Coordinates of C-alpha atoms in Angstrom, one line a residue:
M134 CA -78.1 -27.7 -27.9
K135 CA -74.9 -26.1 -29.1
R136 CA -74.8 -24.1 -32.3
N137 CA -72.4 -25.0 -35.2
T138 CA -69.7 -22.5 -34.3
R139 CA -67.7 -22.9 -37.6
L140 CA -70.8 -22.3 -39.7
A141 CA -72.1 -19.4 -37.6
K142 CA -68.7 -17.6 -37.7
S143 CA -68.3 -18.1 -41.4
A144 CA -71.8 -16.8 -41.9
V145 CA -71.2 -13.6 -39.9
S146 CA -67.7 -12.9 -41.4
A147 CA -68.6 -12.7 -45.1
L148 CA -67.8 -9.3 -46.5
Y149 CA -70.2 -9.4 -49.4
V150 CA -73.2 -11.7 -50.3
L151 CA -75.6 -11.7 -53.1
Q152 CA -79.2 -10.5 -52.5
V153 CA -81.4 -13.5 -52.3
L154 CA -84.9 -14.6 -51.5
L155 CA -85.9 -17.3 -49.1
A156 CA -89.1 -19.2 -50.0
M157 CA -90.3 -20.5 -46.6
V158 CA -93.6 -21.5 -45.2
F159 CA -93.8 -22.7 -41.7
L160 CA -96.4 -23.5 -39.1
V161 CA -96.3 -22.6 -35.4
S162 CA -98.4 -24.7 -33.0
C163 CA -97.9 -25.6 -29.4
S164 CA -99.2 -27.8 -26.7
D165 CA -99.2 -27.6 -22.9
N166 CA -96.4 -28.7 -20.6
K167 CA -93.5 -28.7 -23.0
V168 CA -89.9 -28.3 -22.1
A169 CA -87.1 -26.7 -24.0
G170 CA -85.2 -29.1 -26.4
G171 CA -86.0 -31.4 -29.2
N172 CA -84.5 -30.3 -32.5
S173 CA -85.3 -33.1 -34.9
S174 CA -86.0 -32.0 -38.4
E175 CA -87.5 -35.3 -39.5
V176 CA -89.6 -36.7 -36.6
G177 CA -91.7 -35.6 -33.6
S178 CA -94.5 -33.1 -33.2
P179 CA -92.9 -29.8 -34.2
E180 CA -93.9 -26.4 -32.9
L181 CA -91.9 -24.6 -35.7
M182 CA -91.2 -26.1 -39.1
G183 CA -90.5 -25.1 -42.6
T184 CA -88.5 -25.4 -45.8
L185 CA -85.5 -23.3 -46.7
A186 CA -84.6 -22.4 -50.3
F187 CA -82.4 -19.6 -51.8
V188 CA -82.4 -17.7 -55.1
D189 CA -79.0 -17.0 -56.6
G190 CA -80.2 -15.3 -59.8
A191 CA -80.5 -18.4 -61.9
Q192 CA -83.8 -19.5 -63.4
R193 CA -84.0 -22.9 -61.8
P194 CA -86.9 -24.8 -60.2
D195 CA -87.3 -24.4 -56.4
F196 CA -86.3 -28.0 -55.7
F197 CA -82.8 -27.2 -57.1
R198 CA -82.4 -24.4 -54.7
R199 CA -82.9 -26.1 -51.4
A200 CA -80.7 -24.8 -48.6
S201 CA -79.4 -28.2 -47.7
Y202 CA -78.0 -28.5 -44.2
A203 CA -78.6 -24.8 -43.4
R204 CA -78.2 -23.9 -39.8
V205 CA -81.3 -22.5 -38.1
Y206 CA -81.7 -20.7 -34.8
C207 CA -84.8 -19.9 -32.8
V208 CA -83.8 -17.1 -30.4
P209 CA -85.9 -15.6 -27.6
A210 CA -86.7 -12.0 -28.4
D211 CA -85.1 -10.8 -25.2
Y212 CA -82.0 -12.9 -25.5
D213 CA -79.0 -10.8 -24.5
P214 CA -75.7 -12.2 -26.0
A215 CA -73.7 -10.1 -23.5
K216 CA -75.1 -12.0 -20.6
E217 CA -76.3 -15.3 -21.9
D218 CA -74.7 -18.1 -24.0
S219 CA -75.9 -20.6 -26.7
T220 CA -77.8 -22.7 -24.1
S221 CA -80.4 -19.9 -24.0
Y222 CA -81.6 -20.4 -27.6
Y223 CA -82.4 -23.3 -29.9
A224 CA -80.5 -24.6 -32.9
T225 CA -81.1 -27.2 -35.6
T226 CA -79.9 -28.2 -39.0
A227 CA -82.1 -28.5 -42.1
D228 CA -82.1 -31.8 -43.9
S229 CA -80.9 -32.4 -47.5
A230 CA -84.2 -31.0 -48.9
G231 CA -83.9 -27.8 -46.8
R232 CA -86.6 -28.9 -44.3
F233 CA -86.2 -28.0 -40.6
S234 CA -88.3 -28.2 -37.5
F235 CA -88.2 -27.4 -33.7
D236 CA -90.3 -29.2 -31.2
N237 CA -91.0 -28.7 -27.5
L238 CA -90.5 -25.0 -27.6
P239 CA -91.9 -23.2 -24.6
E240 CA -94.4 -20.4 -25.2
G241 CA -92.8 -17.0 -25.9
V242 CA -91.8 -14.5 -28.6
Y243 CA -88.9 -15.6 -30.8
N244 CA -86.7 -14.4 -33.6
L245 CA -85.8 -16.9 -36.3
E246 CA -82.3 -16.8 -38.0
A247 CA -80.9 -19.0 -40.7
F248 CA -77.4 -19.3 -42.2
Y249 CA -76.6 -21.1 -45.4
E250 CA -73.2 -21.5 -47.0
K251 CA -72.8 -22.6 -50.6
S252 CA -69.8 -24.7 -51.7
D253 CA -68.2 -21.7 -53.3
G254 CA -68.2 -19.8 -50.0
E255 CA -71.2 -17.5 -50.7
V256 CA -73.2 -17.0 -47.5
F257 CA -77.0 -16.5 -47.3
V258 CA -78.6 -15.2 -44.1
L259 CA -82.1 -14.6 -42.7
R260 CA -83.8 -13.0 -39.7
E261 CA -87.5 -12.8 -39.0
S262 CA -88.5 -11.2 -35.7
G263 CA -91.5 -11.2 -33.4
L264 CA -92.9 -14.7 -33.9
K265 CA -95.2 -15.6 -31.0
I266 CA -95.4 -19.3 -30.1
A267 CA -98.5 -19.9 -28.0
T268 CA -100.6 -22.9 -26.9
D269 CA -102.9 -24.3 -29.6
Q270 CA -102.0 -21.5 -32.1
A271 CA -101.0 -22.0 -35.7
Q272 CA -99.8 -19.5 -38.3
S273 CA -98.0 -19.5 -41.6
V274 CA -95.5 -16.9 -42.7
D275 CA -93.6 -16.2 -45.9
L276 CA -90.1 -14.8 -45.4
E277 CA -87.4 -13.2 -47.4
L278 CA -83.7 -14.1 -47.2
G279 CA -81.6 -10.9 -47.4
Q280 CA -77.9 -10.4 -47.8
G281 CA -75.5 -9.8 -45.0
H282 CA -74.3 -6.3 -44.7
D283 CA -71.4 -4.2 -43.5
I284 CA -72.1 -1.5 -40.9
K285 CA -69.9 1.2 -39.6
I286 CA -70.1 2.2 -35.9
Y287 CA -68.6 5.5 -34.9
L288 CA -67.1 5.4 -31.4
Q289 CA -66.6 8.1 -28.8
D290 CA -63.5 8.7 -26.7
T291 CA -62.1 5.2 -26.8
K292 CA -58.4 4.3 -26.6
D293 CA -59.0 0.6 -27.6
S294 CA -57.9 -1.0 -30.9
V295 CA -60.7 -3.6 -31.0
A296 CA -64.4 -3.4 -30.4
S297 CA -67.0 -6.2 -30.1
L298 CA -70.6 -6.1 -31.5
S299 CA -73.6 -8.1 -30.3
I300 CA -77.3 -7.7 -30.9
V301 CA -80.1 -8.2 -28.4
G302 CA -82.4 -11.0 -29.6
S303 CA -79.8 -12.3 -32.2
T304 CA -77.0 -14.9 -32.2
Y305 CA -74.8 -12.3 -34.0
K306 CA -71.4 -11.6 -32.4
S307 CA -68.4 -10.2 -34.0
T308 CA -65.2 -8.2 -33.4
A309 CA -63.5 -5.6 -35.5
K310 CA -60.5 -3.3 -35.4
I311 CA -61.1 0.3 -34.5
I312 CA -59.8 2.6 -37.3
T313 CA -58.7 6.2 -36.7
D314 CA -59.4 8.7 -39.5
G315 CA -58.3 12.1 -38.4
I316 CA -60.1 12.7 -35.1
V317 CA -62.8 10.2 -35.9
R318 CA -62.7 6.6 -34.8
Y319 CA -64.9 3.8 -36.0
A320 CA -65.2 0.0 -36.4
I321 CA -66.7 -1.9 -39.4
F322 CA -68.6 -5.1 -38.7
T323 CA -69.4 -7.5 -41.5
G324 CA -72.2 -10.0 -42.3
V325 CA -74.9 -8.3 -40.2
L326 CA -78.4 -9.5 -41.0
A327 CA -80.7 -7.0 -42.6
S328 CA -83.4 -6.3 -40.0
Y329 CA -84.7 -3.8 -37.5
Y330 CA -83.0 -4.2 -34.0
D331 CA -84.2 -2.8 -30.8
S332 CA -80.7 -2.6 -29.4
V333 CA -77.2 -3.1 -30.8
Q334 CA -74.4 -3.3 -28.2
V335 CA -70.8 -2.3 -28.8
S336 CA -68.2 -3.3 -26.2
T337 CA -64.7 -2.1 -25.5
S338 CA -62.5 -2.5 -22.4
E339 CA -64.1 0.6 -21.1
G340 CA -67.6 -0.9 -21.1
T341 CA -70.7 -1.6 -23.2
N342 CA -72.9 0.9 -24.8
S343 CA -76.2 0.5 -26.7
I344 CA -77.5 2.0 -29.9
K345 CA -81.3 2.0 -30.0
A346 CA -83.6 1.5 -33.0
V347 CA -81.0 0.3 -35.5
L348 CA -82.3 -0.6 -39.0
V349 CA -79.9 -2.5 -41.2
E350 CA -81.2 -2.0 -44.7
N351 CA -80.9 -4.1 -47.9
T352 CA -78.3 -1.9 -49.5
D353 CA -74.7 -2.4 -50.7
A354 CA -73.6 0.8 -49.1
K355 CA -72.0 0.8 -45.6
Q356 CA -74.5 2.2 -43.1
A357 CA -73.2 4.4 -40.3
F358 CA -74.5 4.4 -36.7
Y359 CA -73.4 6.6 -33.8
Y360 CA -73.2 6.5 -30.0
D361 CA -75.5 9.4 -29.5
S362 CA -77.1 10.3 -26.1
S363 CA -79.6 12.5 -28.0
A364 CA -81.2 9.5 -29.7
R365 CA -84.7 8.7 -28.4
T366 CA -87.2 5.9 -29.2
L367 CA -90.8 5.3 -28.5
E368 CA -92.9 2.1 -29.0
I369 CA -96.6 1.9 -29.8
P370 CA -97.9 -1.7 -29.5
L371 CA -100.2 -2.9 -32.3
N372 CA -101.8 -5.9 -30.6
T373 CA -104.0 -7.7 -33.1
S374 CA -104.6 -10.9 -31.0
A375 CA -107.7 -11.7 -29.1
T376 CA -106.5 -9.5 -26.2
G377 CA -106.2 -6.6 -28.6
I378 CA -108.5 -5.9 -31.7
D379 CA -108.7 -9.6 -32.6
L380 CA -107.7 -9.0 -36.3
R381 CA -108.5 -12.0 -38.5
D382 CA -107.1 -10.9 -41.9
T383 CA -103.7 -9.6 -43.0
I384 CA -104.1 -5.9 -43.8
E385 CA -101.8 -4.2 -46.3
G386 CA -101.2 -0.5 -47.0
F387 CA -103.3 0.7 -44.1
P388 CA -103.3 4.4 -43.1
L389 CA -103.1 4.4 -39.3
Y390 CA -103.7 7.6 -37.3
V391 CA -101.5 8.0 -34.2
R392 CA -102.6 10.7 -31.7
L393 CA -99.7 12.6 -30.2
N394 CA -101.8 13.7 -27.2
D395 CA -101.6 10.1 -26.0
L396 CA -97.8 10.4 -25.5
N397 CA -96.4 11.6 -22.2
A398 CA -95.7 15.3 -22.1
D399 CA -91.9 14.9 -22.3
D400 CA -91.9 12.5 -25.3
R401 CA -94.5 14.6 -27.1
K402 CA -92.6 17.8 -26.7
S403 CA -89.3 16.2 -27.8
L404 CA -90.8 14.5 -30.8
V405 CA -92.7 17.6 -32.0
K406 CA -89.6 19.7 -31.6
N407 CA -87.5 17.3 -33.7
L408 CA -90.0 16.0 -36.3
Y409 CA -87.5 16.8 -39.0
S410 CA -85.3 13.9 -37.8
L411 CA -88.2 11.4 -37.1
K412 CA -88.2 7.9 -38.6
V413 CA -91.0 5.5 -38.1
Y414 CA -90.4 1.7 -38.2
L415 CA -93.0 -1.0 -38.4
E416 CA -91.8 -4.0 -36.5
P417 CA -91.5 -6.9 -37.5
A418 CA -91.8 -5.6 -41.1
S419 CA -88.2 -4.3 -40.5
F420 CA -88.2 -1.2 -42.6
W421 CA -89.0 2.4 -42.2
T422 CA -92.5 3.5 -43.2
T423 CA -94.0 6.8 -44.4
F424 CA -95.9 9.3 -42.3
K425 CA -97.8 12.5 -42.7
V426 CA -98.1 15.2 -40.0
V427 CA -101.6 16.5 -39.0
C428 CA -101.6 20.0 -37.4
G429 CA -104.1 21.7 -35.2
K430 CA -105.6 25.2 -35.2
D431 CA -102.5 26.6 -33.6
S432 CA -100.1 25.0 -36.1
I433 CA -98.9 22.5 -33.5
P434 CA -98.7 18.8 -34.7
T435 CA -101.6 16.8 -33.2
G436 CA -101.0 13.5 -34.9
L437 CA -99.4 11.4 -37.5
W438 CA -100.8 9.4 -40.4
V439 CA -98.5 6.3 -40.6
R440 CA -98.6 3.7 -43.5
L441 CA -98.8 0.1 -42.2
S442 CA -97.2 -1.9 -45.0
T443 CA -98.4 -5.2 -43.5
L444 CA -100.4 -5.6 -40.3
Y445 CA -100.4 -9.3 -39.3
P446 CA -103.5 -10.9 -37.6
Q447 CA -103.3 -12.5 -34.2
R448 CA -100.0 -11.0 -33.1
E449 CA -99.3 -9.5 -29.8
T450 CA -95.9 -8.3 -30.6
Q451 CA -96.2 -6.1 -33.7
K452 CA -95.4 -2.5 -33.0
L453 CA -94.6 0.9 -34.3
V454 CA -91.2 2.4 -33.3
F455 CA -90.6 6.2 -33.4
A456 CA -86.9 7.1 -33.4
W457 CA -85.5 10.7 -33.5
N458 CA -82.6 12.8 -32.3
E459 CA -83.0 15.6 -29.8
T460 CA -81.3 18.9 -30.6
D461 CA -80.8 22.1 -28.6
F462 CA -80.9 24.5 -31.5
I463 CA -84.5 24.1 -32.6
E464 CA -87.0 26.5 -31.1
E465 CA -89.8 25.5 -28.8
P466 CA -92.8 23.7 -30.2
S467 CA -94.8 26.9 -30.2
V468 CA -93.0 27.7 -33.4
T469 CA -92.9 24.1 -34.7
E470 CA -91.2 23.4 -38.0
A471 CA -93.7 20.7 -39.0
C472 CA -96.6 23.1 -39.9
V473 CA -94.5 25.9 -41.4
V474 CA -92.9 25.7 -44.8
R475 CA -89.3 26.8 -44.7
D476 CA -86.6 27.3 -47.3
D477 CA -83.6 26.2 -45.3
A478 CA -82.1 22.7 -44.9
F479 CA -84.4 21.7 -42.1
G480 CA -87.5 22.8 -44.1
S481 CA -86.3 20.9 -47.1
A482 CA -85.7 17.7 -45.1
L483 CA -89.1 18.0 -43.5
A484 CA -90.8 18.6 -46.9
L485 CA -89.4 15.3 -48.1
I486 CA -90.8 13.5 -45.1
R487 CA -94.2 15.1 -45.5
A488 CA -94.3 14.3 -49.2
A489 CA -94.2 10.5 -48.3
D490 CA -98.0 10.3 -48.1
P491 CA -99.6 7.1 -46.7
F492 CA -102.6 7.5 -49.1
T493 CA -101.0 6.2 -52.3
I494 CA -102.4 4.9 -55.5
S495 CA -100.3 1.8 -55.0
D496 CA -102.5 0.9 -52.0
G497 CA -105.7 1.5 -54.1
F498 CA -106.4 5.2 -53.1
M499 CA -107.8 7.0 -56.1
A500 CA -108.4 10.0 -53.9
A501 CA -108.3 10.9 -50.2
W502 CA -109.6 14.1 -48.7
N503 CA -108.6 14.7 -45.1
F504 CA -110.3 18.2 -45.0
D505 CA -107.7 19.6 -42.7
E506 CA -107.4 23.0 -44.5
R507 CA -108.2 25.9 -42.2
E508 CA -108.2 28.2 -45.1
I509 CA -109.1 27.4 -48.8
P510 CA -106.9 29.7 -50.9
D511 CA -108.3 30.3 -54.4
S512 CA -111.3 28.2 -53.4
I513 CA -109.3 25.0 -54.3
V514 CA -108.8 21.9 -52.2
K515 CA -106.4 19.1 -53.2
T516 CA -106.4 15.4 -52.3
S517 CA -103.6 13.5 -50.5
G518 CA -101.6 10.9 -52.2
D519 CA -100.5 10.4 -55.8
N520 CA -103.6 11.9 -57.5
P521 CA -103.6 15.6 -56.5
F522 CA -107.1 16.3 -57.8
K523 CA -108.2 19.9 -57.5
G524 CA -111.6 20.4 -55.9
R525 CA -113.4 23.6 -56.9
V526 CA -114.9 24.7 -53.6
T527 CA -118.1 26.9 -53.3
D528 CA -119.4 28.1 -50.0
V529 CA -117.7 25.5 -47.8
T530 CA -116.1 26.4 -44.5
A531 CA -113.6 24.7 -42.2
G532 CA -114.6 23.2 -38.9
D533 CA -113.5 20.7 -36.3
G534 CA -113.4 17.1 -37.5
I535 CA -112.8 13.6 -36.3
I536 CA -109.1 14.0 -37.2
G537 CA -107.8 17.5 -37.5
G538 CA -110.3 19.7 -39.4
A539 CA -113.5 18.9 -41.3
F540 CA -115.5 20.7 -44.1
V541 CA -118.9 22.2 -43.2
F542 CA -121.7 22.4 -45.8
N543 CA -124.5 25.0 -45.4
G544 CA -127.4 23.0 -47.0
K545 CA -128.0 25.6 -49.6
T546 CA -125.0 26.4 -51.9
S547 CA -122.1 24.4 -50.6
I548 CA -120.5 22.1 -53.1
I549 CA -117.1 20.7 -54.1
E550 CA -116.5 19.6 -57.7
I551 CA -113.6 17.4 -58.6
L552 CA -113.1 18.6 -62.2
E553 CA -110.4 16.2 -63.2
S554 CA -112.5 13.2 -62.2
A555 CA -115.0 13.6 -65.1
D556 CA -113.0 11.4 -67.5
Y557 CA -110.8 9.6 -65.0
W558 CA -111.3 5.8 -64.9
G559 CA -110.9 5.5 -61.2
F560 CA -114.2 7.3 -60.6
A561 CA -116.2 5.5 -63.3
L562 CA -118.1 2.4 -62.3
K563 CA -118.5 1.4 -65.9
D564 CA -114.7 0.9 -65.9
T565 CA -114.2 -0.6 -62.5
S566 CA -116.5 -3.2 -61.0
S567 CA -115.3 -2.8 -57.5
F568 CA -114.6 0.2 -55.2
T569 CA -114.5 1.2 -51.5
S570 CA -115.5 4.5 -50.0
S571 CA -114.9 5.5 -46.4
F572 CA -116.0 8.7 -44.7
W573 CA -117.3 10.3 -41.5
V574 CA -120.5 12.4 -41.7
N575 CA -122.3 14.6 -39.2
I576 CA -125.7 15.6 -40.5
D577 CA -127.5 18.7 -39.2
D578 CA -130.8 18.3 -41.0
T579 CA -132.9 15.2 -41.7
S580 CA -136.1 17.0 -43.0
T581 CA -135.1 16.5 -46.6
S582 CA -132.9 14.2 -48.7
R583 CA -129.2 15.2 -48.9
F584 CA -126.5 14.0 -51.2
I585 CA -123.1 13.2 -49.6
W586 CA -121.1 12.4 -52.7
G587 CA -121.7 11.1 -56.2
K588 CA -120.6 10.9 -59.8
S589 CA -122.5 13.1 -62.3
E590 CA -126.3 13.2 -62.1
S591 CA -127.1 9.6 -63.0
E592 CA -124.2 7.3 -62.5
Y593 CA -123.9 6.7 -58.7
H594 CA -124.2 8.5 -55.4
F595 CA -124.5 8.1 -51.6
K596 CA -127.1 10.2 -49.8
Y597 CA -129.4 10.6 -46.8
Q598 CA -132.9 9.6 -48.0
A599 CA -135.5 11.5 -45.9
G600 CA -138.9 9.8 -45.1
D601 CA -141.1 8.8 -42.3
S602 CA -139.3 7.5 -39.2
D603 CA -139.5 3.9 -40.4
R604 CA -138.5 4.7 -44.0
S605 CA -135.6 7.2 -43.7
S606 CA -132.3 5.7 -44.8
W607 CA -128.7 6.1 -45.8
M608 CA -128.6 4.9 -49.4
F609 CA -126.0 4.0 -52.1
K610 CA -127.5 4.1 -55.5
E611 CA -126.2 3.5 -59.0
L612 CA -127.5 2.8 -62.5
D613 CA -127.7 -0.9 -63.0
E614 CA -124.8 -2.1 -65.3
S615 CA -126.8 -5.1 -66.5
D616 CA -130.0 -3.1 -67.3
L617 CA -129.5 0.7 -68.0
G618 CA -133.3 1.2 -67.5
H619 CA -133.0 0.5 -63.7
W620 CA -131.4 2.0 -60.7
Y621 CA -129.7 -0.4 -58.2
E622 CA -130.2 0.6 -54.6
A623 CA -128.6 -0.6 -51.3
S624 CA -129.9 1.2 -48.2
I625 CA -129.8 1.1 -44.4
A626 CA -133.2 1.8 -42.9
I627 CA -132.8 3.8 -39.7
A628 CA -134.6 6.3 -37.5
P629 CA -133.4 9.9 -38.2
E630 CA -132.5 10.6 -34.6
V631 CA -130.0 7.8 -34.5
D632 CA -127.5 9.6 -36.7
Y633 CA -128.6 13.2 -36.0
R634 CA -125.9 15.8 -35.1
Q635 CA -123.2 13.3 -34.2
W636 CA -120.3 11.7 -36.2
V637 CA -121.1 8.5 -37.9
H638 CA -118.7 6.4 -40.0
F639 CA -119.6 4.6 -43.2
T640 CA -117.7 2.3 -45.4
V641 CA -119.3 1.4 -48.7
V642 CA -117.9 -1.6 -50.5
K643 CA -119.0 -2.5 -54.0
S644 CA -117.8 -5.8 -55.4
G645 CA -119.3 -6.8 -58.7
D646 CA -123.0 -7.1 -58.3
S647 CA -123.1 -6.8 -54.5
T648 CA -122.8 -3.8 -52.2
A649 CA -122.0 -3.9 -48.5
I650 CA -122.5 -0.9 -46.2
Y651 CA -120.7 -0.8 -42.8
R652 CA -121.9 1.7 -40.2
N653 CA -119.4 2.4 -37.4
G654 CA -117.4 -0.7 -38.4
K655 CA -120.3 -3.2 -38.5
L656 CA -121.9 -4.7 -41.5
E657 CA -125.5 -3.5 -41.8
E658 CA -128.4 -5.5 -43.2
T659 CA -129.0 -3.6 -46.4
L660 CA -132.3 -3.4 -48.3
I661 CA -131.8 -4.0 -52.0
G662 CA -134.1 -2.7 -54.7
H663 CA -134.3 -2.0 -58.4
N664 CA -136.3 0.9 -59.7
N665 CA -137.1 2.0 -63.3
T666 CA -135.5 5.2 -64.6
D667 CA -135.8 7.3 -67.6
D668 CA -132.6 9.2 -66.8
K669 CA -129.9 9.2 -69.5
R670 CA -126.7 7.6 -68.3
T671 CA -123.9 10.1 -68.2
S672 CA -120.3 9.4 -67.2
D673 CA -118.6 12.7 -68.3
G674 CA -119.7 14.7 -65.2
P675 CA -117.4 15.3 -62.3
F676 CA -117.3 13.6 -58.9
V677 CA -119.2 15.9 -56.6
I678 CA -119.0 16.2 -52.8
G679 CA -121.9 17.6 -50.8
A680 CA -124.6 18.0 -53.3
R681 CA -126.2 16.8 -56.5
K682 CA -125.3 18.6 -59.7
Q683 CA -127.6 18.0 -62.6
S684 CA -126.6 17.9 -66.3
N685 CA -128.2 21.4 -66.7
G686 CA -125.9 22.8 -64.1
K687 CA -128.5 23.1 -61.3
V688 CA -127.4 22.2 -57.8
D689 CA -129.8 20.7 -55.3
R690 CA -130.1 18.2 -52.4
V691 CA -127.2 20.1 -50.8
F692 CA -125.8 18.4 -47.7
K693 CA -126.1 20.3 -44.4
G694 CA -123.5 19.2 -41.8
S695 CA -119.9 18.2 -41.6
L696 CA -117.8 15.7 -43.6
D697 CA -114.4 14.3 -42.8
E698 CA -111.8 11.7 -44.0
L699 CA -113.4 10.8 -47.3
Y700 CA -111.4 8.1 -49.2
F701 CA -112.2 6.6 -52.6
M702 CA -110.4 3.4 -53.5
D703 CA -110.6 1.3 -56.7
E704 CA -110.8 -2.1 -55.0
A705 CA -113.2 -3.9 -52.7
K706 CA -111.8 -3.8 -49.1
S707 CA -112.6 -6.5 -46.6
S708 CA -114.9 -6.4 -43.6
E709 CA -111.8 -6.3 -41.4
W710 CA -110.5 -3.2 -43.2
A711 CA -113.9 -1.5 -42.6
R712 CA -113.7 -2.4 -38.9
L713 CA -110.1 -1.3 -38.5
I714 CA -110.7 2.1 -40.2
Y715 CA -113.5 2.8 -37.6
L716 CA -111.6 1.5 -34.6
N717 CA -108.6 3.6 -35.4
Q718 CA -110.4 6.8 -36.2
K719 CA -113.3 6.9 -33.8
P720 CA -113.3 9.8 -31.2
T721 CA -113.0 7.7 -28.1
G722 CA -111.9 4.2 -27.3
Y723 CA -109.8 4.1 -30.4
W724 CA -107.0 1.7 -31.3
P725 CA -104.0 1.8 -30.8
K726 CA -103.8 3.8 -27.6

């Protein structure tokens, strides 16, 4: 299996290419006792197959945009072009309709690359990484075809006039002249596939050096990379296969918590000291993702909220990659820059990073309260994300939570009112038929009913309903949309001692006329009931946390205990989302670790 050398070279030598989209769907399935080989795109029993198409800006049907006779490579993820040749990966050519297939591929993790050249010389390229081919496994993936890019590599102390570039896990190889600009020397390589790369290797006669954690972005600007011994990387596996968390659904826009205490002492110290330069990549999504720092009582970072743009099911190879540069001029972590607002350049850069919050409205978050404030200036607490609702706080104190801090309610006068929520559509069930709420609760008293959160006096709420040992429950209750003379109830009947003075996680998912309640990640059998009511329906009251506030201003049923990580979303999340929230945030045995 030899690759088409002419096509590959022309593909990687294009200076500029249009940004394009690859419409591809392929299946991966394997059987036992296969040997490497077999590249027919028309016959056989393929392990990897699909159809290639490109978008050139014209409004034409897909069948007019087939990437006819495109060259396709299936490359082992650990393929090292500096040590191996083309016999170590697999190549095929798509047919006239853009269809391709590989058969008899051995089990392993592969990167898929495709090169397509139009008659006018324009070149289209693709790379998708981390595809696991396993026995009796099938999967489908949609891919994007990005443009090839120019990158600039700055070199150190070399006297050569030419440098060579290769990429681990890729067929890419190229050479370029070394240019001297004053005392700076660099080489520009063209036609590099937009993607995240674990290691890029640059060779001169003096040897080969690697640059770790390189992200080639979809941008027209030349991107610069440096040989820098201070660069450090750290990988956190996100195993979603049966050997990990056995995820069955694709999860998008998920806020993942990463505990820094799980890192080794050297990595943790270096990362905390240099948080201002930290970038987080989600592989194989191949782009940097946002994160938010969580600080402990001593103002030392204890963890990071990281936004997972797409978490794929049944993949062993997906991972987070932390990349940062070590410096010698930042003080020790005891005076960390991550938890102190500064006015200099470092403080400004860090503020930009911290502003990229994973709890965004684009992912459905109407509001998210982390309750990490150790002090509550002016008795006001704000949410994370795009909706900075101000909560008016009365007699609430700070305590230790599941993640960072938590808010403690005294059972008598504690209450938080979200004033802007009164007329905001995201909190009104009359305007949105579906929502999800996720939170941790630690109750100190089960002798009487306690409200956890709710909207006005008679719209909806979640509470602890006191009763005899066989009748006490956690209950979600709302006025019935179809009949305003009835309350709709969904409750979990439990014994009080089960959830007394310990952290319990709940996810409430309302979708149309049904309500699902998950306790510690598992769907509970809920008791459904409808009760008559004479209450007047009101929707102009605020969203309240920790108590019930009646229309006459009276506060009662005040919660006694602690509350942490309260999220309110305007869409119905899946059972896998509810399970993943719990598995990620729970105090022990959490994922990932």
